[in-house]
Amino acid sequence: MDKQVTFNNRYLPYFLLIPQVLITAIFFFWPAGQAVYQSAYIPDPFGLKSQYVGLENFRFLLNDPYYLASFKTTALFSCLVTAVSVGAALWLAVMADRIIKGATAYRTLLIWPYAVAPAIAGVLWLFMFNPRIGLVSWYLGLLGYDWNHVLNDNEAMGLVVVASAWNRISYNFLFFLAGLQAIPRSVIEAAAIDGAHFWKRFWTIVIPLLSPTTFFLLVVNIVYAFFETFGVIHTITAGGPQQTTTILVYKVYADGFVGQDLGSSAAQSVILLLLVGILTIVQFRFIEKRVHY
Amino acid sequence: MATISLQNVTKAFGKNNVIHGINADVKDGEFIVIVGPSGCGKSTLLRMVAGLEIITDGEICINNKRVNELEPMERDIAMVFQNYALYPHMSVFDNMAYGLKIAKIPKNEILQRVNTAAEILQLQDYLKRKPRELSGGQRQRVAMGRAIVRKPAVFLFDEPLSNLDAKLRVQMRLEIKALQKELGVTSLYVTHDQVEAMTLADRMIVMNAGNADQIGAPLEVYNDPQSTFVAGFIGSPPMNFLNNLFAQNQQLDSSAQQAIDRLLTDLPTEVSATLQQQDNDNLTIGIRPEHLSLCEPPTAHLIGKVKYTEPLGAETLLYIEVQNQQTITLRQAGDIEIPAAGDSCFIRVNTALICLFDSKGKRIQI
Ligand SMILES: Nc1ncnc2c1ncn2[C@@H]1O[C@H](COP(=O)(O)OP(=O)(O)OP(=O)(O)O)[C@@H](O)[C@H]1O
Ligand SMILES: [Mg+2]
């Protein structure tokens, strides 16, 4: 039954909507509009005047090797973060699904990291891996490995990937666990009787039945890696060394606020905006069509 | 082809004992139905045979080989589940072929075996469909097909028909029976429906709260129940039980007293002897509804009042209150005149077919 809420005053509903509309307008539409507007201008070095340049900022960006490199970095970073966070979460969910004793305790513990803000997560991992005072890097030193992500770009990439993925595992874990528990036990038992051992069942029954969940999580995690990992990158590597961990979102910040190149930064924001749009469409399209067995 | 033997099989979930030691021997090719009320442990017993539950104690042998420690896949069994448990992402063909592919059977043989099964089960037109595109009856057939293509030594069925509507259930029941006879595969079949049990079974195991109360052919169990539980569970409507029929201190009017006296004299001598020997307050007399009939007052064994009637067409059920406020059911042919509710009625008992049970509900053999 539809619940019909009736207001005595016909303006009251609009009034109640105002806060949300204002927030969206002030923090989304206005800056987005500004970004589109500014992407067509180059301000002078003192910020006093701006010169209209049309699509010049975009042309410049798409010919800028650093920007193109940042695209590649972002692609690599997103793929790695998604693979690690989805893979680890799936593994943990499969294990948690098999456990009977103390299952709730494990599950609760596994959900906790989700409550940690990305920036805090970044700091946590930074402390552990700090080349001078970090616990893990000290142990690695004992083992004869000289960890220094400030200089080594692979180590830097590895660390931001792990920190970003760690933050996300809990979320993925919850979805996978729910997905696993939605698979009827008797289907698994039927496969066992049909002669399939654990791994055979995993690949031929569990994974296919989880595929709607997996696809959803892939999209959501890519979006996360693209846009929400700023805090992790900022605290751990600040985009370095030599911009090897500068993903697109971080470059917007670095060019705009550190480099003061507002026109280019705005153009980058617009490109990002388009990317979010595309990813969101993909996501919604998919969720609508989501396969239900 | 296989025999199955259960030796003192018990099952406990933690401290909770649910199967209390079951012994049974299943002959090669036999169709055994395990029947009992909900929660009595039928599925648990079947799942122990399948290898899906650990056997707490006792021994299960298939073909005289102990299987307690074997994985389900090593026991050479196939199981049909209540909810069919089809692989939802696979076509009907792949559902049936799954086990064969794992067993690395050559492709053309898989094709041939699945097609033969599909033909038997009339599924040829549906091989490419997914389970969600099938009706309940078709899904049920696919589950059957998945079991038969593997040519196992034993079929296990856990209430395979309970999700179907009444008409389809009757039809599938016949099909399962015919198929099992044709293939000659030893089968264990769990159901809580006693009609299903009666029609399918070569022999049935009647379970009650984790015990096998009686094992025997359907008519043997029906005619010769070993406990009040079995007598009450098998047969619909159940057997009538009467207590304290011959107690001395009852306030009966003269005609009722005459009827009781007539009943006592008409009983087989062994029965009346037993009734007189023992403290008969504790004995229960059991009589099937079809072994009662309405009669004229001078020949009556019991006098009662009709509470309500259920005309079913071919037969009519009369619910009659007799002495001590006990209600009994009487079954008569549909063409016999039906008394109105509230009428007094006179009942004659087929005394040769009475069963006697002791105070614990155990049958007293005479
Ligand atoms: N995994 C389990 N853990 C604990 N107790 C269980 C478990 N499975 C079954 N039981 C208990 O064992 C008893 C027998 O259950 P079972 O499923 O064998 O009954 P059933 O005869 O098949 O009933 P139904 O006709 O309702 O299917 C029940 O009391 C049930 O609560
Ligand atoms: Mg059951």
PDB file of N, CA and C in Angstrom, chain A residues 122-197:
ATOM      1  N   GLY A 122      45.122   6.252   6.117  1.00  0.00           N
ATOM      2  CA  GLY A 122      46.404   6.604   5.520  1.00  0.00           C
ATOM      3  C   GLY A 122      47.466   6.810   6.586  1.00  0.00           C
ATOM      4  N   VAL A 123      47.120   7.566   7.623  1.00  0.00           N
ATOM      5  CA  VAL A 123      48.082   7.853   8.689  1.00  0.00           C
ATOM      6  C   VAL A 123      48.494   6.560   9.403  1.00  0.00           C
ATOM      7  N   LEU A 124      47.503   5.688   9.646  1.00  0.00           N
ATOM      8  CA  LEU A 124      47.792   4.408  10.299  1.00  0.00           C
ATOM      9  C   LEU A 124      48.862   3.632   9.543  1.00  0.00           C
ATOM     10  N   TRP A 125      48.615   3.496   8.249  1.00  0.00           N
ATOM     11  CA  TRP A 125      49.558   2.737   7.429  1.00  0.00           C
ATOM     12  C   TRP A 125      50.883   3.464   7.311  1.00  0.00           C
ATOM     13  N   LEU A 126      50.814   4.792   7.275  1.00  0.00           N
ATOM     14  CA  LEU A 126      52.046   5.577   7.187  1.00  0.00           C
ATOM     15  C   LEU A 126      52.916   5.308   8.412  1.00  0.00           C
ATOM     16  N   PHE A 127      52.302   5.294   9.585  1.00  0.00           N
ATOM     17  CA  PHE A 127      53.057   5.029  10.812  1.00  0.00           C
ATOM     18  C   PHE A 127      53.720   3.660  10.765  1.00  0.00           C
ATOM     19  N   MET A 128      52.988   2.692  10.258  1.00  0.00           N
ATOM     20  CA  MET A 128      53.549   1.341  10.238  1.00  0.00           C
ATOM     21  C   MET A 128      54.715   1.235   9.271  1.00  0.00           C
ATOM     22  N   PHE A 129      54.599   2.004   8.146  1.00  0.00           N
ATOM     23  CA  PHE A 129      55.605   1.843   7.096  1.00  0.00           C
ATOM     24  C   PHE A 129      56.568   3.026   7.002  1.00  0.00           C
ATOM     25  N   ASN A 130      56.505   3.948   7.957  1.00  0.00           N
ATOM     26  CA  ASN A 130      57.423   5.081   7.913  1.00  0.00           C
ATOM     27  C   ASN A 130      58.861   4.564   7.855  1.00  0.00           C
ATOM     28  N   PRO A 131      59.633   5.019   6.848  1.00  0.00           N
ATOM     29  CA  PRO A 131      60.985   4.466   6.665  1.00  0.00           C
ATOM     30  C   PRO A 131      61.849   4.599   7.914  1.00  0.00           C
ATOM     31  N   ARG A 132      61.631   5.624   8.746  1.00  0.00           N
ATOM     32  CA  ARG A 132      62.494   5.795   9.910  1.00  0.00           C
ATOM     33  C   ARG A 132      61.901   5.193  11.183  1.00  0.00           C
ATOM     34  N   ILE A 133      60.622   5.488  11.450  1.00  0.00           N
ATOM     35  CA  ILE A 133      60.075   5.065  12.742  1.00  0.00           C
ATOM     36  C   ILE A 133      59.027   3.957  12.623  1.00  0.00           C
ATOM     37  N   GLY A 134      58.705   3.542  11.390  1.00  0.00           N
ATOM     38  CA  GLY A 134      57.629   2.567  11.210  1.00  0.00           C
ATOM     39  C   GLY A 134      57.993   1.179  11.714  1.00  0.00           C
ATOM     40  N   LEU A 135      57.016   0.521  12.335  1.00  0.00           N
ATOM     41  CA  LEU A 135      57.238  -0.805  12.917  1.00  0.00           C
ATOM     42  C   LEU A 135      57.540  -1.829  11.823  1.00  0.00           C
ATOM     43  N   VAL A 136      56.696  -1.801  10.786  1.00  0.00           N
ATOM     44  CA  VAL A 136      56.850  -2.801   9.734  1.00  0.00           C
ATOM     45  C   VAL A 136      58.158  -2.585   8.981  1.00  0.00           C
ATOM     46  N   SER A 137      58.463  -1.326   8.685  1.00  0.00           N
ATOM     47  CA  SER A 137      59.702  -1.094   7.934  1.00  0.00           C
ATOM     48  C   SER A 137      60.913  -1.469   8.784  1.00  0.00           C
ATOM     49  N   TRP A 138      60.787  -1.329  10.107  1.00  0.00           N
ATOM     50  CA  TRP A 138      61.886  -1.746  10.985  1.00  0.00           C
ATOM     51  C   TRP A 138      62.096  -3.261  10.895  1.00  0.00           C
ATOM     52  N   TYR A 139      60.973  -4.004  10.957  1.00  0.00           N
ATOM     53  CA  TYR A 139      61.079  -5.462  10.838  1.00  0.00           C
ATOM     54  C   TYR A 139      61.618  -5.856   9.474  1.00  0.00           C
ATOM     55  N   LEU A 140      61.135  -5.151   8.440  1.00  0.00           N
ATOM     56  CA  LEU A 140      61.633  -5.430   7.092  1.00  0.00           C
ATOM     57  C   LEU A 140      63.130  -5.190   7.047  1.00  0.00           C
ATOM     58  N   GLY A 141      63.577  -4.135   7.740  1.00  0.00           N
ATOM     59  CA  GLY A 141      65.003  -3.838   7.824  1.00  0.00           C
ATOM     60  C   GLY A 141      65.760  -5.003   8.436  1.00  0.00           C
ATOM     61  N   LEU A 142      65.175  -5.572   9.525  1.00  0.00           N
ATOM     62  CA  LEU A 142      65.809  -6.726  10.174  1.00  0.00           C
ATOM     63  C   LEU A 142      65.958  -7.884   9.193  1.00  0.00           C
ATOM     64  N   LEU A 143      64.947  -8.010   8.338  1.00  0.00           N
ATOM     65  CA  LEU A 143      64.988  -9.098   7.358  1.00  0.00           C
ATOM     66  C   LEU A 143      65.905  -8.763   6.184  1.00  0.00           C
ATOM     67  N   GLY A 144      66.473  -7.584   6.230  1.00  0.00           N
ATOM     68  CA  GLY A 144      67.418  -7.207   5.182  1.00  0.00           C
ATOM     69  C   GLY A 144      66.775  -6.461   4.037  1.00  0.00           C
ATOM     70  N   TYR A 145      65.512  -6.053   4.208  1.00  0.00           N
ATOM     71  CA  TYR A 145      64.872  -5.300   3.128  1.00  0.00           C
ATOM     72  C   TYR A 145      64.804  -3.831   3.523  1.00  0.00           C
ATOM     73  N   ASP A 146      65.312  -3.006   2.666  1.00  0.00           N
ATOM     74  CA  ASP A 146      65.364  -1.583   2.982  1.00  0.00           C
ATOM     75  C   ASP A 146      64.130  -0.888   2.413  1.00  0.00           C
ATOM     76  N   TRP A 147      63.106  -0.748   3.241  1.00  0.00           N
ATOM     77  CA  TRP A 147      61.845  -0.159   2.788  1.00  0.00           C
ATOM     78  C   TRP A 147      61.928   1.357   2.776  1.00  0.00           C
ATOM     79  N   ASN A 148      61.662   1.944   1.653  1.00  0.00           N
ATOM     80  CA  ASN A 148      61.554   3.402   1.643  1.00  0.00           C
ATOM     81  C   ASN A 148      60.608   3.852   0.535  1.00  0.00           C
ATOM     82  N   HIS A 149      59.355   3.985   0.892  1.00  0.00           N
ATOM     83  CA  HIS A 149      58.371   4.338  -0.131  1.00  0.00           C
ATOM     84  C   HIS A 149      58.462   5.799  -0.529  1.00  0.00           C
ATOM     85  N   VAL A 150      59.271   6.566   0.198  1.00  0.00           N
ATOM     86  CA  VAL A 150      59.417   7.974  -0.178  1.00  0.00           C
ATOM     87  C   VAL A 150      60.271   8.083  -1.436  1.00  0.00           C
ATOM     88  N   LEU A 151      61.146   7.109  -1.629  1.00  0.00           N
ATOM     89  CA  LEU A 151      62.024   7.137  -2.798  1.00  0.00           C
ATOM     90  C   LEU A 151      61.612   6.126  -3.858  1.00  0.00           C
ATOM     91  N   ASN A 152      61.125   4.971  -3.401  1.00  0.00           N
ATOM     92  CA  ASN A 152      60.833   3.895  -4.357  1.00  0.00           C
ATOM     93  C   ASN A 152      59.392   3.976  -4.824  1.00  0.00           C
ATOM     94  N   ASP A 153      59.177   4.172  -6.126  1.00  0.00           N
ATOM     95  CA  ASP A 153      57.806   4.410  -6.587  1.00  0.00           C
ATOM     96  C   ASP A 153      56.943   3.155  -6.529  1.00  0.00           C
ATOM     97  N   ASN A 154      57.530   1.953  -6.718  1.00  0.00           N
ATOM     98  CA  ASN A 154      56.721   0.737  -6.596  1.00  0.00           C
ATOM     99  C   ASN A 154      56.233   0.544  -5.170  1.00  0.00           C
ATOM    100  N   GLU A 155      57.131   0.800  -4.231  1.00  0.00           N
ATOM    101  CA  GLU A 155      56.745   0.673  -2.830  1.00  0.00           C
ATOM    102  C   GLU A 155      55.667   1.697  -2.478  1.00  0.00           C
ATOM    103  N   ALA A 156      55.830   2.893  -3.016  1.00  0.00           N
ATOM    104  CA  ALA A 156      54.842   3.943  -2.748  1.00  0.00           C
ATOM    105  C   ALA A 156      53.475   3.521  -3.279  1.00  0.00           C
ATOM    106  N   MET A 157      53.465   3.044  -4.512  1.00  0.00           N
ATOM    107  CA  MET A 157      52.204   2.601  -5.110  1.00  0.00           C
ATOM    108  C   MET A 157      51.612   1.445  -4.295  1.00  0.00           C
ATOM    109  N   GLY A 158      52.470   0.499  -3.927  1.00  0.00           N
ATOM    110  CA  GLY A 158      52.009  -0.647  -3.139  1.00  0.00           C
ATOM    111  C   GLY A 158      51.358  -0.201  -1.856  1.00  0.00           C
ATOM    112  N   LEU A 159      51.998   0.741  -1.185  1.00  0.00           N
ATOM    113  CA  LEU A 159      51.483   1.167   0.114  1.00  0.00           C
ATOM    114  C   LEU A 159      50.137   1.878  -0.015  1.00  0.00           C
ATOM    115  N   VAL A 160      49.999   2.796  -0.976  1.00  0.00           N
ATOM    116  CA  VAL A 160      48.708   3.490  -1.100  1.00  0.00           C
ATOM    117  C   VAL A 160      47.612   2.523  -1.549  1.00  0.00           C
ATOM    118  N   VAL A 161      48.009   1.551  -2.364  1.00  0.00           N
ATOM    119  CA  VAL A 161      47.014   0.563  -2.799  1.00  0.00           C
ATOM    120  C   VAL A 161      46.517  -0.233  -1.602  1.00  0.00           C
ATOM    121  N   VAL A 162      47.467  -0.723  -0.799  1.00  0.00           N
ATOM    122  CA  VAL A 162      47.077  -1.552   0.344  1.00  0.00           C
ATOM    123  C   VAL A 162      46.241  -0.743   1.340  1.00  0.00           C
ATOM    124  N   ALA A 163      46.686   0.485   1.613  1.00  0.00           N
ATOM    125  CA  ALA A 163      45.951   1.305   2.582  1.00  0.00           C
ATOM    126  C   ALA A 163      44.541   1.600   2.071  1.00  0.00           C
ATOM    127  N   SER A 164      44.421   1.921   0.787  1.00  0.00           N
ATOM    128  CA  SER A 164      43.094   2.224   0.238  1.00  0.00           C
ATOM    129  C   SER A 164      42.219   0.982   0.214  1.00  0.00           C
ATOM    130  N   ALA A 165      42.824  -0.143  -0.165  1.00  0.00           N
ATOM    131  CA  ALA A 165      42.052  -1.386  -0.272  1.00  0.00           C
ATOM    132  C   ALA A 165      41.584  -1.834   1.111  1.00  0.00           C
ATOM    133  N   TRP A 166      42.489  -1.730   2.079  1.00  0.00           N
ATOM    134  CA  TRP A 166      42.170  -2.168   3.452  1.00  0.00           C
ATOM    135  C   TRP A 166      40.914  -1.477   3.948  1.00  0.00           C
ATOM    136  N   ASN A 167      40.852  -0.195   3.658  1.00  0.00           N
ATOM    137  CA  ASN A 167      39.727   0.612   4.101  1.00  0.00           C
ATOM    138  C   ASN A 167      38.402   0.132   3.519  1.00  0.00           C
ATOM    139  N   ARG A 168      38.516  -0.570   2.407  1.00  0.00           N
ATOM    140  CA  ARG A 168      37.327  -0.906   1.633  1.00  0.00           C
ATOM    141  C   ARG A 168      36.891  -2.361   1.822  1.00  0.00           C
ATOM    142  N   ILE A 169      37.791  -3.162   2.371  1.00  0.00           N
ATOM    143  CA  ILE A 169      37.523  -4.607   2.457  1.00  0.00           C
ATOM    144  C   ILE A 169      36.238  -4.905   3.226  1.00  0.00           C
ATOM    145  N   SER A 170      36.037  -4.184   4.328  1.00  0.00           N
ATOM    146  CA  SER A 170      34.871  -4.448   5.181  1.00  0.00           C
ATOM    147  C   SER A 170      33.569  -4.330   4.407  1.00  0.00           C
ATOM    148  N   TYR A 171      33.507  -3.251   3.641  1.00  0.00           N
ATOM    149  CA  TYR A 171      32.301  -2.991   2.859  1.00  0.00           C
ATOM    150  C   TYR A 171      32.039  -4.145   1.895  1.00  0.00           C
ATOM    151  N   ASN A 172      33.085  -4.516   1.168  1.00  0.00           N
ATOM    152  CA  ASN A 172      32.952  -5.620   0.211  1.00  0.00           C
ATOM    153  C   ASN A 172      32.624  -6.920   0.920  1.00  0.00           C
ATOM    154  N   PHE A 173      33.265  -7.106   2.076  1.00  0.00           N
ATOM    155  CA  PHE A 173      33.063  -8.326   2.869  1.00  0.00           C
ATOM    156  C   PHE A 173      31.584  -8.511   3.204  1.00  0.00           C
ATOM    157  N   LEU A 174      30.948  -7.422   3.643  1.00  0.00           N
ATOM    158  CA  LEU A 174      29.531  -7.509   4.015  1.00  0.00           C
ATOM    159  C   LEU A 174      28.681  -7.981   2.835  1.00  0.00           C
ATOM    160  N   PHE A 175      28.974  -7.415   1.661  1.00  0.00           N
ATOM    161  CA  PHE A 175      28.187  -7.800   0.485  1.00  0.00           C
ATOM    162  C   PHE A 175      28.428  -9.253   0.109  1.00  0.00           C
ATOM    163  N   PHE A 176      29.704  -9.654   0.149  1.00  0.00           N
ATOM    164  CA  PHE A 176      30.014 -11.037  -0.219  1.00  0.00           C
ATOM    165  C   PHE A 176      29.406 -12.025   0.769  1.00  0.00           C
ATOM    166  N   LEU A 177      29.481 -11.661   2.049  1.00  0.00           N
ATOM    167  CA  LEU A 177      28.948 -12.583   3.054  1.00  0.00           C
ATOM    168  C   LEU A 177      27.437 -12.761   2.847  1.00  0.00           C
ATOM    169  N   ALA A 178      26.756 -11.632   2.611  1.00  0.00           N
ATOM    170  CA  ALA A 178      25.315 -11.719   2.358  1.00  0.00           C
ATOM    171  C   ALA A 178      25.056 -12.555   1.107  1.00  0.00           C
ATOM    172  N   GLY A 179      25.891 -12.344   0.084  1.00  0.00           N
ATOM    173  CA  GLY A 179      25.743 -13.100  -1.159  1.00  0.00           C
ATOM    174  C   GLY A 179      25.935 -14.593  -0.933  1.00  0.00           C
ATOM    175  N   LEU A 180      26.963 -14.920  -0.151  1.00  0.00           N
ATOM    176  CA  LEU A 180      27.232 -16.339   0.117  1.00  0.00           C
ATOM    177  C   LEU A 180      26.087 -16.971   0.892  1.00  0.00           C
ATOM    178  N   GLN A 181      25.568 -16.219   1.851  1.00  0.00           N
ATOM    179  CA  GLN A 181      24.523 -16.804   2.677  1.00  0.00           C
ATOM    180  C   GLN A 181      23.201 -16.910   1.940  1.00  0.00           C
ATOM    181  N   ALA A 182      23.120 -16.196   0.809  1.00  0.00           N
ATOM    182  CA  ALA A 182      21.895 -16.310   0.017  1.00  0.00           C
ATOM    183  C   ALA A 182      21.929 -17.539  -0.888  1.00  0.00           C
ATOM    184  N   ILE A 183      23.088 -18.173  -1.014  1.00  0.00           N
ATOM    185  CA  ILE A 183      23.160 -19.404  -1.829  1.00  0.00           C
ATOM    186  C   ILE A 183      22.597 -20.546  -0.994  1.00  0.00           C
ATOM    187  N   PRO A 184      21.541 -21.213  -1.480  1.00  0.00           N
ATOM    188  CA  PRO A 184      20.935 -22.269  -0.665  1.00  0.00           C
ATOM    189  C   PRO A 184      21.962 -23.368  -0.355  1.00  0.00           C
ATOM    190  N   ARG A 185      21.957 -23.813   0.884  1.00  0.00           N
ATOM    191  CA  ARG A 185      22.876 -24.855   1.309  1.00  0.00           C
ATOM    192  C   ARG A 185      22.702 -26.115   0.470  1.00  0.00           C
ATOM    193  N   SER A 186      21.442 -26.388   0.114  1.00  0.00           N
ATOM    194  CA  SER A 186      21.191 -27.640  -0.589  1.00  0.00           C
ATOM    195  C   SER A 186      21.846 -27.637  -1.971  1.00  0.00           C
ATOM    196  N   VAL A 187      22.005 -26.459  -2.584  1.00  0.00           N
ATOM    197  CA  VAL A 187      22.660 -26.409  -3.892  1.00  0.00           C
ATOM    198  C   VAL A 187      24.118 -26.837  -3.756  1.00  0.00           C
ATOM    199  N   ILE A 188      24.755 -26.342  -2.700  1.00  0.00           N
ATOM    200  CA  ILE A 188      26.143 -26.724  -2.441  1.00  0.00           C
ATOM    201  C   ILE A 188      26.219 -28.224  -2.142  1.00  0.00           C
ATOM    202  N   GLU A 189      25.252 -28.699  -1.361  1.00  0.00           N
ATOM    203  CA  GLU A 189      25.250 -30.123  -1.017  1.00  0.00           C
ATOM    204  C   GLU A 189      25.020 -30.986  -2.252  1.00  0.00           C
ATOM    205  N   ALA A 190      24.126 -30.515  -3.125  1.00  0.00           N
ATOM    206  CA  ALA A 190      23.874 -31.262  -4.361  1.00  0.00           C
ATOM    207  C   ALA A 190      25.150 -31.364  -5.179  1.00  0.00           C
ATOM    208  N   ALA A 191      25.916 -30.269  -5.225  1.00  0.00           N
ATOM    209  CA  ALA A 191      27.173 -30.288  -5.978  1.00  0.00           C
ATOM    210  C   ALA A 191      28.165 -31.249  -5.331  1.00  0.00           C
ATOM    211  N   ALA A 192      28.159 -31.276  -3.997  1.00  0.00           N
ATOM    212  CA  ALA A 192      29.062 -32.200  -3.305  1.00  0.00           C
ATOM    213  C   ALA A 192      28.703 -33.645  -3.643  1.00  0.00           C
ATOM    214  N   ILE A 193      27.404 -33.922  -3.675  1.00  0.00           N
ATOM    215  CA  ILE A 193      26.975 -35.280  -4.016  1.00  0.00           C
ATOM    216  C   ILE A 193      27.310 -35.587  -5.479  1.00  0.00           C
ATOM    217  N   ASP A 194      27.228 -34.556  -6.325  1.00  0.00           N
ATOM    218  CA  ASP A 194      27.575 -34.742  -7.734  1.00  0.00           C
ATOM    219  C   ASP A 194      29.070 -34.947  -7.940  1.00  0.00           C
ATOM    220  N   GLY A 195      29.843 -34.835  -6.866  1.00  0.00           N
ATOM    221  CA  GLY A 195      31.258 -35.163  -6.977  1.00  0.00           C
ATOM    222  C   GLY A 195      32.208 -33.978  -6.968  1.00  0.00           C
ATOM    223  N   ALA A 196      31.681 -32.756  -6.735  1.00  0.00           N
ATOM    224  CA  ALA A 196      32.537 -31.578  -6.781  1.00  0.00           C
ATOM    225  C   ALA A 196      33.180 -31.328  -5.415  1.00  0.00           C
ATOM    226  N   HIS A 197      34.499 -31.230  -5.393  1.00  0.00           N
ATOM    227  CA  HIS A 197      35.199 -30.880  -4.162  1.00  0.00           C
ATOM    228  C   HIS A 197      35.119 -29.378  -3.938  1.00  0.00           C
TER     229      HIS A 197
END
